[in-house]
XYZ file of C-alpha atoms in Angstrom:
562
model
C 149.816 72.647 115.469
C 146.773 71.726 117.963
C 144.774 71.035 114.815
C 147.521 68.897 113.572
C 148.396 66.984 116.507
C 144.867 66.491 118.431
C 143.995 62.896 118.005
C 140.288 63.370 119.325
C 139.825 66.839 117.324
C 135.972 68.030 117.821
C 134.362 71.268 117.302
C 134.274 71.478 121.133
C 138.537 71.379 121.018
C 140.156 74.171 123.102
C 143.034 76.292 122.970
C 144.916 77.274 126.055
C 146.777 80.498 126.539
C 150.154 80.768 128.511
C 148.250 82.472 130.935
C 146.174 79.098 131.444
C 142.985 80.693 129.995
C 140.981 78.405 127.533
C 138.862 79.102 124.533
C 137.311 77.220 121.937
C 139.592 76.684 118.969
C 136.759 77.122 116.262
C 136.174 80.568 117.664
C 139.955 81.542 117.644
C 140.366 80.318 113.921
C 136.820 81.838 112.990
C 137.895 85.442 114.120
C 141.140 85.155 112.372
C 139.307 84.066 109.048
C 136.544 86.990 109.680
C 139.807 89.389 109.983
C 141.122 88.194 106.627
C 138.124 88.208 104.942
C 137.514 91.820 105.993
C 141.237 92.980 105.204
C 140.789 91.133 101.605
C 137.569 92.845 100.846
C 138.724 96.123 101.674
C 141.578 95.482 99.007
C 139.383 94.427 96.460
C 136.893 97.296 97.083
C 140.077 99.727 96.671
C 140.489 98.347 93.173
C 136.775 97.714 92.162
C 134.267 99.870 94.278
C 131.576 98.135 92.732
C 132.431 94.773 93.816
C 129.395 92.851 94.743
C 130.892 90.197 97.560
C 127.921 87.408 97.240
C 129.209 84.841 94.619
C 131.846 86.768 93.367
C 134.646 85.658 95.523
C 136.064 82.263 95.786
C 138.090 81.796 98.913
C 141.120 79.062 99.378
C 142.153 78.119 102.473
C 145.401 76.529 102.215
C 146.411 73.335 104.883
C 149.429 71.206 105.217
C 148.898 68.047 102.961
C 149.221 66.020 106.146
C 146.573 66.874 108.002
C 144.092 64.531 108.501
C 140.301 64.885 107.540
C 139.188 66.093 110.848
C 141.359 69.024 110.975
C 140.486 69.580 106.955
C 136.766 69.630 108.170
C 137.647 71.874 111.180
C 138.832 74.628 109.008
C 135.686 74.427 106.946
C 133.599 74.804 109.940
C 135.670 77.959 111.074
C 134.988 79.379 107.728
C 131.142 78.879 108.213
C 131.069 80.435 111.815
C 130.152 83.803 112.502
C 132.081 84.949 115.516
C 130.418 87.859 117.173
C 132.696 89.932 119.270
C 131.133 91.391 122.805
C 133.974 92.891 124.250
C 137.912 92.924 123.758
C 138.307 89.386 125.231
C 134.794 87.526 125.525
C 133.228 86.166 122.378
C 129.933 84.737 121.871
C 128.379 82.438 119.096
C 125.605 84.253 116.845
C 122.284 83.677 116.024
C 122.245 80.801 113.496
C 119.713 83.404 111.550
C 122.587 85.699 110.792
C 124.833 83.039 109.437
C 124.366 84.469 105.781
C 125.946 87.907 107.059
C 129.480 87.462 107.957
C 131.360 84.076 108.012
C 134.065 83.504 105.277
C 131.582 81.671 103.363
C 127.767 80.398 104.200
C 127.180 76.761 104.602
C 124.577 76.989 101.883
C 127.240 78.450 99.349
C 130.050 75.850 100.378
C 131.343 75.566 97.001
C 132.536 79.271 97.391
C 135.312 77.754 99.655
C 138.125 75.369 98.588
C 140.672 73.380 100.852
C 144.188 73.653 98.713
C 146.896 71.610 99.971
C 149.965 73.700 100.359
C 152.633 71.783 98.514
C 150.149 71.245 95.696
C 149.724 74.973 95.447
C 153.184 75.451 95.392
C 153.543 72.990 92.746
C 150.871 74.659 90.534
C 152.672 77.944 90.998
C 156.101 76.621 90.255
C 154.954 75.134 86.957
C 154.503 78.845 85.662
C 158.105 80.168 86.599
C 160.607 81.584 84.397
C 164.304 80.643 84.849
C 164.871 84.120 85.783
C 162.591 83.712 89.007
C 164.172 80.579 90.441
C 167.284 79.916 92.234
C 168.752 77.001 91.328
C 170.912 75.625 94.501
C 172.657 72.933 92.412
C 174.219 75.141 89.593
C 177.527 76.128 91.160
C 180.442 75.641 89.207
C 182.814 72.829 90.847
C 186.132 74.122 92.102
C 185.422 77.544 93.529
C 185.615 76.423 97.077
C 183.730 77.484 100.079
C 184.405 81.254 99.631
C 182.652 80.991 95.852
C 180.091 78.712 97.240
C 179.463 80.975 100.363
C 179.179 84.221 97.783
C 176.630 82.033 95.536
C 174.038 81.231 98.437
C 174.400 84.980 100.092
C 174.079 86.547 96.562
C 170.905 84.493 95.822
C 169.515 84.569 99.255
C 169.549 88.646 99.071
C 168.383 88.519 95.640
C 165.464 86.128 96.790
C 164.749 88.484 99.865
C 164.721 91.859 97.701
C 162.237 89.809 95.226
C 160.138 89.100 98.501
C 160.096 92.796 99.623
C 158.983 93.999 96.211
C 156.387 91.117 96.135
C 154.854 92.064 99.352
C 153.927 95.609 98.116
C 152.305 94.481 95.190
C 148.820 93.728 95.046
C 148.990 91.509 91.990
C 151.331 88.922 90.259
C 151.702 88.122 86.624
C 152.127 84.657 85.662
C 152.965 82.883 82.157
C 149.874 81.717 80.300
C 151.346 78.651 79.406
C 154.248 77.099 81.664
C 157.817 78.353 82.635
C 160.860 77.204 80.699
C 161.727 74.795 83.382
C 158.425 72.993 82.581
C 158.740 73.416 79.016
C 161.740 71.101 79.075
C 159.996 68.423 80.892
C 158.087 65.483 79.222
C 155.167 63.182 79.991
C 156.089 60.990 82.947
C 158.717 63.347 84.728
C 158.619 63.578 88.317
C 159.338 65.829 90.837
C 159.279 66.536 94.640
C 157.639 69.640 96.272
C 159.009 70.155 99.868
C 156.976 72.438 101.741
C 158.768 73.915 105.034
C 156.455 75.957 106.948
C 156.320 77.362 110.333
C 154.836 74.074 111.922
C 155.537 71.226 109.503
C 157.548 70.121 106.784
C 154.996 68.966 104.084
C 156.106 66.509 101.080
C 154.462 65.791 97.962
C 155.569 63.816 94.717
C 153.990 64.902 91.272
C 154.100 63.357 87.623
C 153.451 65.456 84.860
C 150.958 64.356 82.503
C 150.346 65.325 78.874
C 148.699 66.574 76.901
C 147.076 69.118 79.279
C 150.011 69.314 81.773
C 147.916 68.022 84.594
C 149.811 66.478 87.503
C 149.465 63.106 89.203
C 150.385 62.454 93.001
C 152.906 59.322 93.045
C 152.999 58.884 96.909
C 150.821 59.976 99.688
C 151.792 63.350 101.155
C 154.317 62.820 103.858
C 156.171 64.769 106.423
C 156.010 65.671 110.014
C 155.975 68.569 112.459
C 159.655 70.120 111.555
C 158.776 73.595 110.969
C 160.584 76.791 111.681
C 158.644 76.554 115.254
C 161.169 73.984 116.238
C 164.183 76.557 116.103
C 161.865 78.891 118.400
C 161.533 76.030 120.758
C 165.341 75.371 120.734
C 165.858 78.859 121.756
C 163.642 78.886 124.585
C 165.045 75.643 125.959
C 168.093 77.267 125.558
C 167.064 80.276 127.916
C 165.695 77.523 130.514
C 169.193 76.173 130.576
C 170.579 79.394 131.106
C 168.043 81.110 133.555
C 166.040 77.833 134.581
C 162.977 76.338 133.030
C 160.449 77.273 135.769
C 161.678 81.352 135.634
C 160.819 81.189 131.664
C 157.415 79.197 132.485
C 156.742 82.024 135.027
C 158.073 85.276 132.666
C 155.694 83.730 129.789
C 152.826 83.571 132.252
C 153.170 87.155 133.836
C 154.874 88.988 131.365
C 153.223 87.992 128.061
C 154.080 91.166 126.184
C 157.590 91.257 127.205
C 157.908 87.491 126.020
C 156.658 88.227 122.664
C 159.174 91.271 122.167
C 161.811 88.672 122.816
C 160.475 85.907 120.568
C 160.181 88.812 117.887
C 164.054 89.941 118.564
C 165.133 86.297 118.238
C 163.230 85.821 114.823
C 164.866 88.785 113.397
C 168.238 87.323 114.088
C 167.103 83.688 113.155
C 166.621 85.131 109.600
C 169.818 86.472 109.135
C 171.674 83.273 110.268
C 173.545 81.553 107.669
C 175.952 78.527 107.562
C 179.102 80.793 106.544
C 178.211 83.401 108.956
C 181.461 84.247 111.036
C 180.061 87.330 113.141
C 178.111 86.939 116.446
C 174.496 87.225 116.699
C 173.329 89.699 119.339
C 169.509 89.317 120.741
C 167.844 92.060 122.804
C 166.603 91.180 126.134
C 163.619 93.248 127.129
C 164.173 95.635 130.247
C 161.202 93.838 131.438
C 163.134 90.277 131.272
C 166.442 91.352 132.906
C 164.309 93.403 136.067
C 161.788 90.284 136.552
C 164.787 87.941 136.598
C 166.792 90.230 139.048
C 163.748 90.266 141.514
C 162.832 86.060 140.850
C 166.340 85.045 140.917
C 167.984 87.445 143.320
C 170.830 88.333 141.023
C 171.450 89.550 137.394
C 171.226 88.207 134.054
C 175.076 88.480 133.533
C 175.684 86.497 136.612
C 173.432 83.593 135.232
C 175.060 83.524 131.948
C 178.393 83.112 133.932
C 177.426 80.546 136.068
C 175.524 78.364 133.728
C 176.961 75.472 131.439
C 176.037 77.335 128.303
C 179.520 78.513 126.914
C 178.576 79.789 123.569
C 176.221 82.411 124.971
C 177.654 85.675 126.168
C 176.493 89.160 127.842
C 177.700 91.919 125.884
C 178.226 95.640 127.322
C 175.271 96.776 125.287
C 172.725 94.468 127.165
C 172.309 92.019 124.684
C 172.431 88.116 124.346
C 175.375 87.554 122.303
C 175.157 84.231 120.397
C 178.366 82.569 118.612
C 177.445 81.220 115.183
C 177.760 77.721 116.722
C 175.150 78.388 119.011
C 172.646 79.030 116.373
C 173.650 76.299 114.130
C 172.847 74.136 117.125
C 169.440 75.598 117.722
C 168.783 75.002 113.767
C 170.292 71.365 113.702
C 167.565 69.003 115.177
C 164.873 70.933 112.861
C 166.800 70.884 109.832
C 168.036 67.380 110.074
C 164.324 66.459 110.570
C 163.440 67.728 107.281
C 166.368 65.996 105.563
C 165.266 62.869 106.970
C 161.871 62.934 105.994
C 163.240 64.074 102.345
C 165.812 61.176 102.151
C 163.130 58.727 103.645
C 160.449 59.630 100.826
C 163.231 59.318 98.044
C 163.644 55.763 99.088
C 160.317 54.704 98.313
C 160.058 52.729 95.324
C 156.898 54.886 93.955
C 159.384 58.159 93.599
C 162.499 56.451 91.917
C 163.747 58.596 89.155
C 163.324 61.888 90.663
C 165.665 64.601 89.812
C 164.049 67.834 90.753
C 163.263 69.063 94.148
C 161.360 72.450 94.627
C 162.147 73.934 98.119
C 159.098 76.390 99.229
C 157.462 77.705 102.180
C 158.469 80.563 104.581
C 161.186 78.313 106.655
C 162.691 77.839 102.780
C 163.808 81.531 103.013
C 166.421 80.501 105.609
C 170.027 80.043 104.117
C 170.905 77.552 106.553
C 168.028 75.480 105.591
C 169.005 76.029 101.686
C 172.595 74.970 102.252
C 171.752 71.717 104.581
C 169.279 70.581 101.721
C 171.734 71.333 99.065
C 174.669 69.561 101.011
C 172.635 66.348 101.698
C 170.758 65.968 98.422
C 172.883 67.270 96.071
C 175.378 64.137 96.055
C 171.992 62.214 94.835
C 172.050 64.061 91.769
C 168.865 66.068 92.848
C 168.530 69.437 91.469
C 167.153 71.599 94.310
C 165.498 74.824 93.005
C 164.104 77.704 95.408
C 161.652 80.351 93.786
C 162.744 83.901 94.332
C 159.431 84.511 95.952
C 159.586 81.438 98.039
C 157.528 82.612 101.203
C 154.632 83.548 98.854
C 154.942 80.619 96.451
C 151.986 78.864 98.454
C 150.052 81.656 98.630
C 150.414 82.554 94.808
C 149.665 79.044 93.747
C 146.344 78.880 95.958
C 144.934 81.630 93.546
C 146.045 79.676 90.553
C 144.545 76.363 92.091
C 141.335 78.630 92.779
C 141.052 79.401 89.230
C 141.820 75.851 88.254
C 140.918 73.054 91.064
C 141.539 70.349 88.436
C 145.011 70.549 87.852
C 145.846 67.816 90.360
C 144.054 64.997 88.429
C 145.241 61.934 90.579
C 145.800 61.758 94.211
C 146.952 59.033 96.590
C 144.593 58.263 99.406
C 146.505 58.412 102.533
C 144.291 56.062 104.524
C 142.040 53.000 103.874
C 138.607 53.869 104.496
C 135.477 51.789 104.786
C 132.101 50.481 106.721
C 131.588 47.877 108.937
C 128.911 45.253 107.399
C 127.633 41.842 108.055
C 128.516 39.058 105.466
C 127.569 35.426 105.261
C 129.610 33.356 107.560
C 132.100 31.187 105.926
C 133.394 28.521 108.401
C 137.002 28.314 108.209
C 137.411 31.434 106.459
C 135.766 33.681 109.332
C 136.863 33.582 112.874
C 134.040 31.749 114.859
C 134.004 34.819 117.474
C 132.399 36.713 114.338
C 129.547 34.106 113.889
C 126.011 35.792 114.549
C 123.171 33.727 113.971
C 119.957 35.613 113.090
C 116.808 34.465 111.770
C 118.258 31.007 111.252
C 121.159 32.881 108.783
C 124.839 32.901 109.818
C 126.278 36.156 109.603
C 129.956 37.079 109.969
C 129.911 40.554 112.221
C 132.452 43.314 111.700
C 133.718 43.087 108.602
C 135.644 45.767 106.968
C 134.053 46.425 103.770
C 136.911 48.566 102.007
C 135.814 51.745 100.133
C 139.432 52.931 99.048
C 142.746 51.571 100.004
C 145.756 53.351 101.464
C 147.996 54.326 98.538
C 145.600 53.556 95.991
C 145.568 56.310 93.012
C 142.591 58.031 92.981
C 141.430 60.497 89.960
C 139.520 63.454 90.796
C 135.798 63.056 90.151
C 136.069 59.250 90.611
C 133.056 57.996 92.713
C 132.793 54.790 94.864
C 129.134 53.817 95.059
C 126.960 52.197 97.475
C 123.539 51.769 98.354
C 121.862 51.703 101.570
C 118.208 50.977 102.898
C 116.418 52.688 106.035
C 115.887 49.924 108.447
C 112.508 51.103 109.623
C 109.455 52.490 107.515
C 109.440 55.993 108.098
C 113.136 56.576 108.943
C 114.166 59.995 108.603
C 117.855 59.586 108.758
C 120.547 56.993 108.182
C 123.826 57.492 110.072
C 126.888 55.028 109.002
C 130.164 54.555 110.861
C 133.176 55.027 108.832
C 136.580 53.563 109.860
C 139.745 54.036 108.299
C 143.408 52.390 108.947
C 146.961 52.909 107.665
C 147.132 49.283 106.505
C 145.413 47.841 103.190
C 144.476 44.718 103.930
C 142.236 45.124 107.095
C 139.603 42.397 107.566
C 137.754 43.423 110.475
C 136.749 46.944 112.102
C 138.141 45.279 115.097
C 141.561 44.725 113.611
C 144.500 46.586 115.335
C 145.074 50.013 113.994
C 141.234 50.210 112.460
C 139.455 53.142 114.219
C 136.214 54.892 113.961
C 136.960 58.035 112.071
C 133.517 59.346 111.168
C 130.136 59.181 110.370
C 128.153 59.064 106.662
C 124.443 60.797 107.490
C 121.787 60.677 105.148
C 118.810 63.061 105.686
C 115.391 61.319 104.072
C 112.400 63.187 103.261
C 109.116 61.302 103.762
C 108.658 58.641 101.444
C 106.157 58.967 98.625
C 103.299 56.792 99.565
C 104.948 55.856 102.713
C 103.373 56.164 106.184
C 104.019 59.579 106.701
C 101.958 60.147 103.189
C 99.000 57.526 103.487
C 99.690 55.364 106.435
C 100.700 52.401 104.499
C 104.121 50.882 104.969
C 106.420 51.739 102.060
C 108.285 49.527 99.798
C 112.083 48.495 100.050
C 113.569 52.138 99.960
C 117.066 52.291 98.049
C 119.359 55.374 98.809
C 122.558 55.267 96.615
C 125.535 57.305 97.770
C 128.437 58.146 95.901
C 131.829 58.919 97.667
C 134.841 60.924 96.088
C 138.420 60.491 97.322
C 140.236 62.237 94.889
C 139.875 65.628 96.000
C 141.545 67.676 98.639
C 138.388 66.634 100.781
C 136.400 63.300 100.970
C 132.947 64.420 99.552
C 129.660 62.376 99.242
C 126.459 62.814 97.446
C 123.276 60.582 97.584
C 120.161 60.161 95.404
C 116.748 58.438 96.381
C 116.543 55.960 93.843
C 112.820 55.400 93.799
C 112.036 59.413 93.335
C 115.641 60.318 91.673
C 115.596 63.201 94.250
C 118.945 64.366 95.897
C 119.344 63.268 99.398
C 121.259 65.504 101.981
C 124.432 63.727 102.531
C 127.495 64.677 104.463
C 130.600 62.928 106.210
C 131.252 64.242 109.824
C 134.938 63.647 110.800
C 134.281 65.653 114.085
C 131.697 63.845 115.715
C 133.922 61.324 117.719
C-alpha cells in the first residue's frame, strides 16, 4: 500500500517498521521476490530435474490495475535487483557484475518478465470456467426467505472453501482449451465487470468481448481504491484502541511485535468465519503477553478495561478471550464493504459501461460471505448477475499463468491519464496567453505548450504506436532527455495548467554519429531520432531508431526520477 499511496515514489523510498526502523522499500520487495523465485524453481525442479532456468521461465508479476506507472516500474526494478543478505537483518546491494546471477530476471532479459493487471488476469481465467466451477449468487429462487438464503450462501461458501483447500494442494490446474459455458453463451459486444477485492485495494475493470478470436476490450479505465480486507483489520485495531487506549496499542505493537502478529492472526481466523446470518459470538484469543503487558502498563486487568470501556458489544469470556457479538463483527466490516459497493455503483453509473449484466467477484477478500452477501444485496436489484469462482482466492494467480502464455488477450485498453511533453509552438496572438510569449532570433514562440501523446479515457490498441522525432541540440550529444507530463484532464493546453505534473522522463542514449565530430572532427548534419511509444500495454513502452543509420537507439521511460 506504500507503493500505491506514495505520491513521490522513487528507488530510494523507505518503509518504516512498527519499531521505527527504516529500510529501502526496493530491498524489501527484492528479497520477497527472490524468496518466491527460489520457491517456484524448487517446485519446478521436482517435476522436471533437467530444467534449465535461463530463458525457460517467463515470470508474471500481478499488480492492481489502479497502480500508476511509477509503482509498476518499481516492481520491475525490484525484480531486477539482486539482494545479498549479510546477516539476519542487514542487507547490501550486490556488485553489478553479479546481476546475471540472482534477480527474478536480468535487465538484459527484461522480456522474460510481464506485469499483469490483477482484474485482467482474473478476467482471462474466468473465461475458461465451466458452470460447475462458479457460484452464481443471483440464482437463488424467490420466496425461500432468510433461512433458505442463508443456507444457500453458507453452502456455496463451504463448497468454495473446500475447492480452495484442494486447489492449494495441487501444483497444476486444468482449463478448457476454448472457453467455458458461460462464455459460450456470450456474443460479440457483451460486457461485464470484474471486481478484484484483495487485501489492500478494490480494483474494477470493464471488458467487452470481441469476436471472432474472443479477445477483450477495456471499456473504461481501471478504477477502485484502498478498500481491501486490511480495512477490517484496521477497524479491529481501532476497536482495541477504544477499549485499551490508543497509546497502549501503539506501545504494545512496538515492544511486543511477535505477540501483536499472533493477535492479528487470531483475528484473521475469526474474520474468515464471519457471515451475515451468523448468530453465535466470535471468540478471539488474546496472547498472554498482551494480558500481562496491559496489567503492567495500565495497572489493572483487561477484564476491568472492558467493563469500563464504552464498547458494549465486546465482552471478556471466562476462557480468557475477547467475545465479540455478530453485531460487533458486522460493524468492523461495514466501512470497507460499503466502500467497495460505492466504487462498483459509481462505475455502473458511467455511460461507457451501460448494459453490463454480469459481475465477477474475485480476489482473496471475495471469499468473505459478508462481502458476497452485501454485494449481491446491493447489486441484485439492478438486475446484475453476481458470480464468484469456486477457487476465488486463486483466480488472479491462475489467470496470470494464462496471461503469461497469451499476453495479447486484452487487445484494447483505456489510458488512465493524458500523457505528453512540453514544446515550443509558433505564437499566435489572441490564441496564446501573452505571458507565454518567447522571442528568440526574431521569432515569436509560445512556451510550455502541452503536446499530447494520448488522452485520458482514450482507447489504445495493443501494439499501437505514438511516433515522434527528436533532434539532438548539440553536435556530439550523447543523450537526449525529455520530460514527460501527465494529467487527468483531456483538454490541458499547457504544462503549467492546474493538475498537470511532471511524471517521468524519456531517455535516448545516442551512439557517436557516423561522420560526426566523434568520428572525423566535422560537425554532423541534422540528426533525427524517431521514438515510438506504446500506451496500450500494461506498461508504457518505448523504442527508438536513428533515422540516418536505421540503428536502434537505447530508449527508456523513467517514472521514478522525480
